[in-house]
Amino acid sequence: MINKETELYNKLTQNSTFFLLAGPCVIEDEQTPFAIAQELKEITQRLQIPFVFKASYRKANRSRLDSFTGIGDKRAIEVLSEIKRHLNLPIITDIHECCEVDMVSQVADILQIPAFLCRQTDLLVCAAKSQKIVNIKKGQFLSPESMRFTLDKVLQSNNEKVMLTDRGTFFGYQDLVVDIRSIPIMKSLNCPVVMDVTHSLQKPNQTAGVSGGDPQMIETIARAAISVGADGIFMETHPAPEQAKSDGKNMLQLSEVEPLLNKLKQLKALVNTF
């Protein structure tokens, strides 16, 4: 019998269009994530795009000590659980240490490995052993070719439900660049590849200790990714990015999600004809 994680993995990776991992950066309160999830569900149902709701239950990697990290692990997990139950949506969220895997696995269908932690062997092995889907973000400091070793850590731990996500590469101290070659290179590892179209436009390490962004380029990166064969799109979105408590400067306005997805779906259909 196929378990629910394998069924979800097949649904995401074996379809004629792309899949979407999307939501706010973090669970910032009890109402906003639910409203975003509801809107995204309605959009993706209209467009028939497989969808997984994304929100971090806690942000462990912040530049400043006083940066917002979450509403508390227990309550944030409860919010994700309520979204999963009431909206019947699969969930993806980040993990940072092995001790989090059991707790997060109670609600998450996909465990996400943050880019800065993509070489952490213990974390990868623990995630793999959960038998959840594992989405590994490529480190900003790594070449796409080197992700084969990260991927192998999960595969060799008897879990074949793995995805790789590109989120840009460091370009100096305060910028990222997207090398679109990364997508076909990582796909050559026989693994589904996702393009993170919002974090890849960050401008990290700003003097104020808060990352900047370049959201007007989101459509450009997304269209390029679909054109070269990306299997999925990852994006963070919010009804009022300027008020978001984390990563608002590189989010997509929620009202702009459907027009973008509609364009990407049309582009994907054209790509499939070649």
PDB file of C-alpha atoms in Angstrom:
ATOM      1  CA  MET A   1       0.000   0.000   0.000  1.00  0.00           C
ATOM      2  CA  ILE A   2       1.279   3.497  -0.881  1.00  0.00           C
ATOM      3  CA  ASN A   3       1.497   5.728   2.188  1.00  0.00           C
ATOM      4  CA  LYS A   4       0.178   9.287   2.144  1.00  0.00           C
ATOM      5  CA  GLU A   5       3.643  10.871   1.822  1.00  0.00           C
ATOM      6  CA  THR A   6       4.465   8.784  -1.245  1.00  0.00           C
ATOM      7  CA  GLU A   7       1.039   9.583  -2.701  1.00  0.00           C
ATOM      8  CA  LEU A   8       1.667  13.298  -2.177  1.00  0.00           C
ATOM      9  CA  TYR A   9       5.180  13.073  -3.623  1.00  0.00           C
ATOM     10  CA  ASN A  10       3.840  11.382  -6.738  1.00  0.00           C
ATOM     11  CA  LYS A  11       1.050  13.942  -7.073  1.00  0.00           C
ATOM     12  CA  LEU A  12       3.535  16.805  -6.894  1.00  0.00           C
ATOM     13  CA  THR A  13       6.206  15.383  -9.155  1.00  0.00           C
ATOM     14  CA  GLN A  14       4.219  13.390 -11.706  1.00  0.00           C
ATOM     15  CA  ASN A  15       1.911  15.980 -13.214  1.00  0.00           C
ATOM     16  CA  SER A  16       1.874  17.944 -16.459  1.00  0.00           C
ATOM     17  CA  THR A  17       2.239  21.309 -14.778  1.00  0.00           C
ATOM     18  CA  PHE A  18       4.375  22.553 -11.872  1.00  0.00           C
ATOM     19  CA  PHE A  19       3.549  22.378  -8.172  1.00  0.00           C
ATOM     20  CA  LEU A  20       3.499  25.276  -5.728  1.00  0.00           C
ATOM     21  CA  LEU A  21       4.989  25.584  -2.239  1.00  0.00           C
ATOM     22  CA  ALA A  22       3.754  28.908  -0.901  1.00  0.00           C
ATOM     23  CA  GLY A  23       2.658  30.901   2.116  1.00  0.00           C
ATOM     24  CA  PRO A  24       3.987  33.495   4.544  1.00  0.00           C
ATOM     25  CA  CYS A  25       7.544  33.401   5.831  1.00  0.00           C
ATOM     26  CA  VAL A  26       6.546  32.526   9.386  1.00  0.00           C
ATOM     27  CA  ILE A  27       3.492  31.933  11.534  1.00  0.00           C
ATOM     28  CA  GLU A  28       3.251  35.520  12.754  1.00  0.00           C
ATOM     29  CA  ASP A  29      -0.202  35.359  14.380  1.00  0.00           C
ATOM     30  CA  GLU A  30      -3.222  33.075  14.428  1.00  0.00           C
ATOM     31  CA  GLN A  31      -5.321  34.711  11.682  1.00  0.00           C
ATOM     32  CA  THR A  32      -3.070  35.823   8.815  1.00  0.00           C
ATOM     33  CA  PRO A  33      -1.635  32.395   7.852  1.00  0.00           C
ATOM     34  CA  PHE A  34      -5.129  30.873   7.736  1.00  0.00           C
ATOM     35  CA  ALA A  35      -6.392  33.648   5.443  1.00  0.00           C
ATOM     36  CA  ILE A  36      -3.367  33.270   3.150  1.00  0.00           C
ATOM     37  CA  ALA A  37      -3.786  29.495   3.016  1.00  0.00           C
ATOM     38  CA  GLN A  38      -7.487  29.838   2.157  1.00  0.00           C
ATOM     39  CA  GLU A  39      -6.761  32.284  -0.670  1.00  0.00           C
ATOM     40  CA  LEU A  40      -3.930  30.163  -2.090  1.00  0.00           C
ATOM     41  CA  LYS A  41      -6.072  27.027  -1.961  1.00  0.00           C
ATOM     42  CA  GLU A  42      -8.839  28.732  -3.943  1.00  0.00           C
ATOM     43  CA  ILE A  43      -6.368  30.060  -6.518  1.00  0.00           C
ATOM     44  CA  THR A  44      -4.592  26.758  -7.073  1.00  0.00           C
ATOM     45  CA  GLN A  45      -7.855  24.846  -7.272  1.00  0.00           C
ATOM     46  CA  ARG A  46      -9.053  27.193 -10.014  1.00  0.00           C
ATOM     47  CA  LEU A  47      -5.792  26.771 -11.898  1.00  0.00           C
ATOM     48  CA  GLN A  48      -5.450  23.041 -11.079  1.00  0.00           C
ATOM     49  CA  ILE A  49      -1.949  23.447  -9.672  1.00  0.00           C
ATOM     50  CA  PRO A  50      -0.867  21.040  -6.896  1.00  0.00           C
ATOM     51  CA  PHE A  51      -0.324  23.106  -3.744  1.00  0.00           C
ATOM     52  CA  VAL A  52       1.427  22.715  -0.392  1.00  0.00           C
ATOM     53  CA  PHE A  53       1.054  25.425   2.240  1.00  0.00           C
ATOM     54  CA  LYS A  54       4.356  26.769   3.535  1.00  0.00           C
ATOM     55  CA  ALA A  55       5.083  28.657   6.739  1.00  0.00           C
ATOM     56  CA  SER A  56       7.951  28.350   9.191  1.00  0.00           C
ATOM     57  CA  TYR A  57       6.804  27.673  12.730  1.00  0.00           C
ATOM     58  CA  ARG A  58       9.965  29.412  13.934  1.00  0.00           C
ATOM     59  CA  LYS A  59      12.727  31.393  12.249  1.00  0.00           C
ATOM     60  CA  ALA A  60      16.000  30.195  13.716  1.00  0.00           C
ATOM     61  CA  ASN A  61      18.304  32.135  11.388  1.00  0.00           C
ATOM     62  CA  ARG A  62      18.005  35.865  12.042  1.00  0.00           C
ATOM     63  CA  SER A  63      20.678  38.531  11.827  1.00  0.00           C
ATOM     64  CA  ARG A  64      19.648  40.390  14.976  1.00  0.00           C
ATOM     65  CA  LEU A  65      18.727  39.121  18.418  1.00  0.00           C
ATOM     66  CA  ASP A  66      15.634  41.327  18.486  1.00  0.00           C
ATOM     67  CA  SER A  67      14.287  40.056  15.142  1.00  0.00           C
ATOM     68  CA  PHE A  68      10.886  38.355  15.196  1.00  0.00           C
ATOM     69  CA  THR A  69      11.236  34.568  15.318  1.00  0.00           C
ATOM     70  CA  GLY A  70       7.690  33.361  15.951  1.00  0.00           C
ATOM     71  CA  ILE A  71       4.734  33.124  18.322  1.00  0.00           C
ATOM     72  CA  GLY A  72       6.109  30.115  20.187  1.00  0.00           C
ATOM     73  CA  ASP A  73       6.764  26.651  18.808  1.00  0.00           C
ATOM     74  CA  LYS A  74       3.770  24.906  20.376  1.00  0.00           C
ATOM     75  CA  ARG A  75       1.202  27.482  19.274  1.00  0.00           C
ATOM     76  CA  ALA A  76       2.709  27.817  15.783  1.00  0.00           C
ATOM     77  CA  ILE A  77       2.540  24.052  15.266  1.00  0.00           C
ATOM     78  CA  GLU A  78      -1.080  24.162  16.429  1.00  0.00           C
ATOM     79  CA  VAL A  79      -1.863  26.856  13.852  1.00  0.00           C
ATOM     80  CA  LEU A  80      -0.305  24.731  11.097  1.00  0.00           C
ATOM     81  CA  SER A  81      -2.296  21.750  12.323  1.00  0.00           C
ATOM     82  CA  GLU A  82      -5.530  23.757  12.203  1.00  0.00           C
ATOM     83  CA  ILE A  83      -4.798  24.891   8.645  1.00  0.00           C
ATOM     84  CA  LYS A  84      -4.052  21.302   7.642  1.00  0.00           C
ATOM     85  CA  ARG A  85      -7.248  20.002   9.220  1.00  0.00           C
ATOM     86  CA  HIS A  86      -9.740  22.729   8.299  1.00  0.00           C
ATOM     87  CA  LEU A  87      -8.494  23.392   4.772  1.00  0.00           C
ATOM     88  CA  ASN A  88      -7.326  19.839   4.003  1.00  0.00           C
ATOM     89  CA  LEU A  89      -3.926  21.061   2.839  1.00  0.00           C
ATOM     90  CA  PRO A  90      -0.507  19.410   3.011  1.00  0.00           C
ATOM     91  CA  ILE A  91       2.073  21.359   5.004  1.00  0.00           C
ATOM     92  CA  ILE A  92       5.769  22.156   4.553  1.00  0.00           C
ATOM     93  CA  THR A  93       7.832  23.773   7.309  1.00  0.00           C
ATOM     94  CA  ASP A  94      11.494  24.090   8.286  1.00  0.00           C
ATOM     95  CA  ILE A  95      13.421  22.020  10.792  1.00  0.00           C
ATOM     96  CA  HIS A  96      16.702  23.098  12.355  1.00  0.00           C
ATOM     97  CA  GLU A  97      17.770  20.306  14.732  1.00  0.00           C
ATOM     98  CA  CYS A  98      17.144  16.575  15.051  1.00  0.00           C
ATOM     99  CA  CYS A  99      15.181  17.107  18.260  1.00  0.00           C
ATOM    100  CA  GLU A 100      12.481  18.924  16.260  1.00  0.00           C
ATOM    101  CA  VAL A 101      11.755  16.118  13.799  1.00  0.00           C
ATOM    102  CA  ASP A 102       9.267  14.130  15.878  1.00  0.00           C
ATOM    103  CA  MET A 103       7.258  17.202  16.862  1.00  0.00           C
ATOM    104  CA  VAL A 104       7.163  18.725  13.395  1.00  0.00           C
ATOM    105  CA  SER A 105       6.388  15.390  11.719  1.00  0.00           C
ATOM    106  CA  GLN A 106       3.081  15.299  13.572  1.00  0.00           C
ATOM    107  CA  VAL A 107       1.776  17.985  11.215  1.00  0.00           C
ATOM    108  CA  ALA A 108       4.221  18.492   8.326  1.00  0.00           C
ATOM    109  CA  ASP A 109       4.054  16.372   5.183  1.00  0.00           C
ATOM    110  CA  ILE A 110       7.327  17.879   3.919  1.00  0.00           C
ATOM    111  CA  LEU A 111      10.313  18.649   6.137  1.00  0.00           C
ATOM    112  CA  GLN A 112      12.370  21.503   4.752  1.00  0.00           C
ATOM    113  CA  ILE A 113      16.104  21.787   5.349  1.00  0.00           C
ATOM    114  CA  PRO A 114      17.147  25.469   5.371  1.00  0.00           C
ATOM    115  CA  ALA A 115      19.907  26.453   2.972  1.00  0.00           C
ATOM    116  CA  PHE A 116      22.460  27.224   5.681  1.00  0.00           C
ATOM    117  CA  LEU A 117      21.909  23.725   7.139  1.00  0.00           C
ATOM    118  CA  CYS A 118      21.994  21.712   3.913  1.00  0.00           C
ATOM    119  CA  ARG A 119      25.304  20.026   4.798  1.00  0.00           C
ATOM    120  CA  GLN A 120      24.296  19.058   8.347  1.00  0.00           C
ATOM    121  CA  THR A 121      24.558  15.282   8.141  1.00  0.00           C
ATOM    122  CA  ASP A 122      22.718  14.467  11.375  1.00  0.00           C
ATOM    123  CA  LEU A 123      19.802  16.712  10.421  1.00  0.00           C
ATOM    124  CA  LEU A 124      19.512  15.211   6.940  1.00  0.00           C
ATOM    125  CA  VAL A 125      19.605  11.666   8.265  1.00  0.00           C
ATOM    126  CA  CYS A 126      17.004  12.419  10.951  1.00  0.00           C
ATOM    127  CA  ALA A 127      14.728  14.020   8.363  1.00  0.00           C
ATOM    128  CA  ALA A 128      15.166  11.042   6.050  1.00  0.00           C
ATOM    129  CA  LYS A 129      14.334   8.542   8.776  1.00  0.00           C
ATOM    130  CA  SER A 130      11.023  10.275   9.428  1.00  0.00           C
ATOM    131  CA  GLN A 131       9.942   8.972   6.000  1.00  0.00           C
ATOM    132  CA  LYS A 132       8.428  12.362   5.285  1.00  0.00           C
ATOM    133  CA  ILE A 133       9.183  14.130   2.009  1.00  0.00           C
ATOM    134  CA  VAL A 134      12.427  16.085   2.430  1.00  0.00           C
ATOM    135  CA  ASN A 135      12.956  19.390   0.618  1.00  0.00           C
ATOM    136  CA  ILE A 136      16.577  20.548   0.759  1.00  0.00           C
ATOM    137  CA  LYS A 137      17.425  24.127  -0.083  1.00  0.00           C
ATOM    138  CA  LYS A 138      20.736  24.554  -1.860  1.00  0.00           C
ATOM    139  CA  GLY A 139      23.160  26.539   0.245  1.00  0.00           C
ATOM    140  CA  GLN A 140      23.922  30.004  -1.097  1.00  0.00           C
ATOM    141  CA  PHE A 141      27.575  28.984  -0.793  1.00  0.00           C
ATOM    142  CA  LEU A 142      27.328  25.720  -2.782  1.00  0.00           C
ATOM    143  CA  SER A 143      27.513  24.832  -6.442  1.00  0.00           C
ATOM    144  CA  PRO A 144      24.559  22.884  -7.853  1.00  0.00           C
ATOM    145  CA  GLU A 145      26.879  19.962  -8.619  1.00  0.00           C
ATOM    146  CA  SER A 146      27.814  19.620  -4.953  1.00  0.00           C
ATOM    147  CA  MET A 147      24.189  18.995  -3.986  1.00  0.00           C
ATOM    148  CA  ARG A 148      24.645  15.398  -5.100  1.00  0.00           C
ATOM    149  CA  PHE A 149      26.361  14.682  -1.777  1.00  0.00           C
ATOM    150  CA  THR A 150      23.564  16.278   0.234  1.00  0.00           C
ATOM    151  CA  LEU A 151      21.013  14.319  -1.780  1.00  0.00           C
ATOM    152  CA  ASP A 152      22.932  11.079  -1.238  1.00  0.00           C
ATOM    153  CA  LYS A 153      22.734  11.481   2.546  1.00  0.00           C
ATOM    154  CA  VAL A 154      18.947  11.226   2.341  1.00  0.00           C
ATOM    155  CA  LEU A 155      18.827   8.541  -0.337  1.00  0.00           C
ATOM    156  CA  GLN A 156      21.349   6.395   1.532  1.00  0.00           C
ATOM    157  CA  SER A 157      19.159   6.717   4.632  1.00  0.00           C
ATOM    158  CA  ASN A 158      16.438   4.828   2.750  1.00  0.00           C
ATOM    159  CA  ASN A 159      14.242   7.753   1.782  1.00  0.00           C
ATOM    160  CA  GLU A 160      13.732   8.451  -1.915  1.00  0.00           C
ATOM    161  CA  LYS A 161      11.152  11.203  -1.420  1.00  0.00           C
ATOM    162  CA  VAL A 162      13.529  14.131  -1.867  1.00  0.00           C
ATOM    163  CA  MET A 163      13.374  17.500  -3.619  1.00  0.00           C
ATOM    164  CA  LEU A 164      16.093  20.103  -4.139  1.00  0.00           C
ATOM    165  CA  THR A 165      15.397  23.845  -4.131  1.00  0.00           C
ATOM    166  CA  ASP A 166      17.572  26.597  -5.529  1.00  0.00           C
ATOM    167  CA  ARG A 167      17.448  29.931  -3.723  1.00  0.00           C
ATOM    168  CA  GLY A 168      20.283  31.792  -5.356  1.00  0.00           C
ATOM    169  CA  THR A 169      24.032  32.014  -4.819  1.00  0.00           C
ATOM    170  CA  PHE A 170      26.039  34.612  -2.931  1.00  0.00           C
ATOM    171  CA  PHE A 171      27.223  37.402  -5.192  1.00  0.00           C
ATOM    172  CA  GLY A 172      29.520  39.397  -2.970  1.00  0.00           C
ATOM    173  CA  TYR A 173      28.483  40.255   0.567  1.00  0.00           C
ATOM    174  CA  GLN A 174      25.055  41.818   0.045  1.00  0.00           C
ATOM    175  CA  ASP A 175      23.464  40.251  -2.983  1.00  0.00           C
ATOM    176  CA  LEU A 176      22.421  36.953  -4.546  1.00  0.00           C
ATOM    177  CA  VAL A 177      22.430  35.884  -8.181  1.00  0.00           C
ATOM    178  CA  VAL A 178      20.342  33.143  -9.798  1.00  0.00           C
ATOM    179  CA  ASP A 179      22.358  30.871 -12.058  1.00  0.00           C
ATOM    180  CA  ILE A 180      19.581  29.296 -14.088  1.00  0.00           C
ATOM    181  CA  ARG A 181      21.938  26.451 -15.023  1.00  0.00           C
ATOM    182  CA  SER A 182      21.427  25.156 -11.488  1.00  0.00           C
ATOM    183  CA  ILE A 183      18.008  23.767 -12.361  1.00  0.00           C
ATOM    184  CA  PRO A 184      19.035  21.376 -15.170  1.00  0.00           C
ATOM    185  CA  ILE A 185      22.225  20.491 -13.293  1.00  0.00           C
ATOM    186  CA  MET A 186      20.312  19.431 -10.183  1.00  0.00           C
ATOM    187  CA  LYS A 187      17.619  17.726 -12.279  1.00  0.00           C
ATOM    188  CA  SER A 188      20.399  15.589 -13.750  1.00  0.00           C
ATOM    189  CA  LEU A 189      20.696  14.054 -10.262  1.00  0.00           C
ATOM    190  CA  ASN A 190      17.303  12.406 -10.937  1.00  0.00           C
ATOM    191  CA  CYS A 191      15.565  14.559  -8.370  1.00  0.00           C
ATOM    192  CA  PRO A 192      12.669  17.034  -8.646  1.00  0.00           C
ATOM    193  CA  VAL A 193      13.908  20.637  -8.543  1.00  0.00           C
ATOM    194  CA  VAL A 194      12.116  23.673  -7.159  1.00  0.00           C
ATOM    195  CA  MET A 195      12.934  27.354  -7.711  1.00  0.00           C
ATOM    196  CA  ASP A 196      12.537  29.658  -4.723  1.00  0.00           C
ATOM    197  CA  VAL A 197      11.551  32.859  -6.530  1.00  0.00           C
ATOM    198  CA  THR A 198      11.441  35.107  -3.466  1.00  0.00           C
ATOM    199  CA  HIS A 199      14.434  34.256  -1.248  1.00  0.00           C
ATOM    200  CA  SER A 200      16.624  34.173  -4.350  1.00  0.00           C
ATOM    201  CA  LEU A 201      15.967  37.909  -4.661  1.00  0.00           C
ATOM    202  CA  GLN A 202      17.093  38.773  -1.156  1.00  0.00           C
ATOM    203  CA  LYS A 203      19.770  41.328  -0.470  1.00  0.00           C
ATOM    204  CA  PRO A 204      21.291  39.860   2.702  1.00  0.00           C
ATOM    205  CA  ASN A 205      23.674  41.328   5.260  1.00  0.00           C
ATOM    206  CA  GLN A 206      22.364  44.879   5.094  1.00  0.00           C
ATOM    207  CA  THR A 207      23.827  47.289   7.630  1.00  0.00           C
ATOM    208  CA  ALA A 208      20.489  47.549   9.464  1.00  0.00           C
ATOM    209  CA  GLY A 209      20.524  43.796  10.114  1.00  0.00           C
ATOM    210  CA  VAL A 210      17.364  43.237   8.036  1.00  0.00           C
ATOM    211  CA  SER A 211      17.569  41.692   4.551  1.00  0.00           C
ATOM    212  CA  GLY A 212      16.451  43.744   1.584  1.00  0.00           C
ATOM    213  CA  GLY A 213      14.871  42.360  -1.567  1.00  0.00           C
ATOM    214  CA  ASP A 214      13.982  42.847  -5.203  1.00  0.00           C
ATOM    215  CA  PRO A 215      10.395  41.568  -5.559  1.00  0.00           C
ATOM    216  CA  GLN A 216       9.813  43.219  -8.941  1.00  0.00           C
ATOM    217  CA  MET A 217      12.041  40.468 -10.381  1.00  0.00           C
ATOM    218  CA  ILE A 218       9.924  37.577  -9.051  1.00  0.00           C
ATOM    219  CA  GLU A 219       8.097  37.025 -12.338  1.00  0.00           C
ATOM    220  CA  THR A 220      11.360  37.103 -14.293  1.00  0.00           C
ATOM    221  CA  ILE A 221      12.963  34.413 -12.126  1.00  0.00           C
ATOM    222  CA  ALA A 222       9.796  32.301 -12.101  1.00  0.00           C
ATOM    223  CA  ARG A 223       9.410  32.406 -15.882  1.00  0.00           C
ATOM    224  CA  ALA A 224      13.056  31.537 -16.406  1.00  0.00           C
ATOM    225  CA  ALA A 225      12.769  28.586 -14.001  1.00  0.00           C
ATOM    226  CA  ILE A 226       9.692  27.147 -15.702  1.00  0.00           C
ATOM    227  CA  SER A 227      11.346  27.613 -19.099  1.00  0.00           C
ATOM    228  CA  VAL A 228      14.277  25.389 -18.180  1.00  0.00           C
ATOM    229  CA  GLY A 229      12.233  22.655 -16.538  1.00  0.00           C
ATOM    230  CA  ALA A 230      11.674  23.477 -12.863  1.00  0.00           C
ATOM    231  CA  ASP A 231       9.228  21.004 -11.342  1.00  0.00           C
ATOM    232  CA  GLY A 232       7.997  23.367  -8.659  1.00  0.00           C
ATOM    233  CA  ILE A 233       7.846  26.992  -7.589  1.00  0.00           C
ATOM    234  CA  PHE A 234       8.459  28.117  -4.015  1.00  0.00           C
ATOM    235  CA  MET A 235       7.328  31.591  -3.017  1.00  0.00           C
ATOM    236  CA  GLU A 236       6.480  33.561   0.070  1.00  0.00           C
ATOM    237  CA  THR A 237       3.437  35.810  -0.075  1.00  0.00           C
ATOM    238  CA  HIS A 238       1.485  38.105   2.208  1.00  0.00           C
ATOM    239  CA  PRO A 239      -1.533  40.418   1.823  1.00  0.00           C
ATOM    240  CA  ALA A 240       0.612  43.309   3.105  1.00  0.00           C
ATOM    241  CA  PRO A 241       4.325  42.491   2.658  1.00  0.00           C
ATOM    242  CA  GLU A 242       5.326  45.825   4.164  1.00  0.00           C
ATOM    243  CA  GLN A 243       3.692  44.708   7.417  1.00  0.00           C
ATOM    244  CA  ALA A 244       5.045  41.144   7.419  1.00  0.00           C
ATOM    245  CA  LYS A 245       7.165  40.354  10.458  1.00  0.00           C
ATOM    246  CA  SER A 246       9.793  38.432   8.478  1.00  0.00           C
ATOM    247  CA  ASP A 247      11.229  38.737   4.947  1.00  0.00           C
ATOM    248  CA  GLY A 248       8.582  41.200   3.795  1.00  0.00           C
ATOM    249  CA  LYS A 249      10.978  42.975   1.442  1.00  0.00           C
ATOM    250  CA  ASN A 250      11.194  40.035  -0.951  1.00  0.00           C
ATOM    251  CA  MET A 251       7.633  38.650  -0.723  1.00  0.00           C
ATOM    252  CA  LEU A 252       5.027  38.668  -3.478  1.00  0.00           C
ATOM    253  CA  GLN A 253       1.846  40.613  -2.785  1.00  0.00           C
ATOM    254  CA  LEU A 254      -0.944  38.053  -2.331  1.00  0.00           C
ATOM    255  CA  SER A 255      -3.129  39.803  -4.906  1.00  0.00           C
ATOM    256  CA  GLU A 256      -0.419  39.211  -7.527  1.00  0.00           C
ATOM    257  CA  VAL A 257      -0.173  35.445  -7.036  1.00  0.00           C
ATOM    258  CA  GLU A 258      -3.001  34.338  -9.332  1.00  0.00           C
ATOM    259  CA  PRO A 259      -1.965  36.466 -12.339  1.00  0.00           C
ATOM    260  CA  LEU A 260       1.582  35.159 -12.029  1.00  0.00           C
ATOM    261  CA  LEU A 261       0.550  31.521 -11.674  1.00  0.00           C
ATOM    262  CA  ASN A 262      -1.756  31.845 -14.656  1.00  0.00           C
ATOM    263  CA  LYS A 263       1.135  33.108 -16.797  1.00  0.00           C
ATOM    264  CA  LEU A 264       3.416  30.350 -15.529  1.00  0.00           C
ATOM    265  CA  LYS A 265       0.842  27.667 -16.269  1.00  0.00           C
ATOM    266  CA  GLN A 266       0.485  28.902 -19.849  1.00  0.00           C
ATOM    267  CA  LEU A 267       4.263  28.986 -20.187  1.00  0.00           C
ATOM    268  CA  LYS A 268       4.564  25.444 -18.804  1.00  0.00           C
ATOM    269  CA  ALA A 269       2.029  24.193 -21.363  1.00  0.00           C
ATOM    270  CA  LEU A 270       4.129  25.741 -24.121  1.00  0.00           C
ATOM    271  CA  VAL A 271       7.359  24.263 -22.717  1.00  0.00           C
ATOM    272  CA  ASN A 272       5.727  20.829 -22.674  1.00  0.00           C
ATOM    273  CA  THR A 273       5.257  21.002 -26.456  1.00  0.00           C
ATOM    274  CA  PHE A 274       9.008  21.016 -27.081  1.00  0.00           C
TER     275      PHE A 274
END
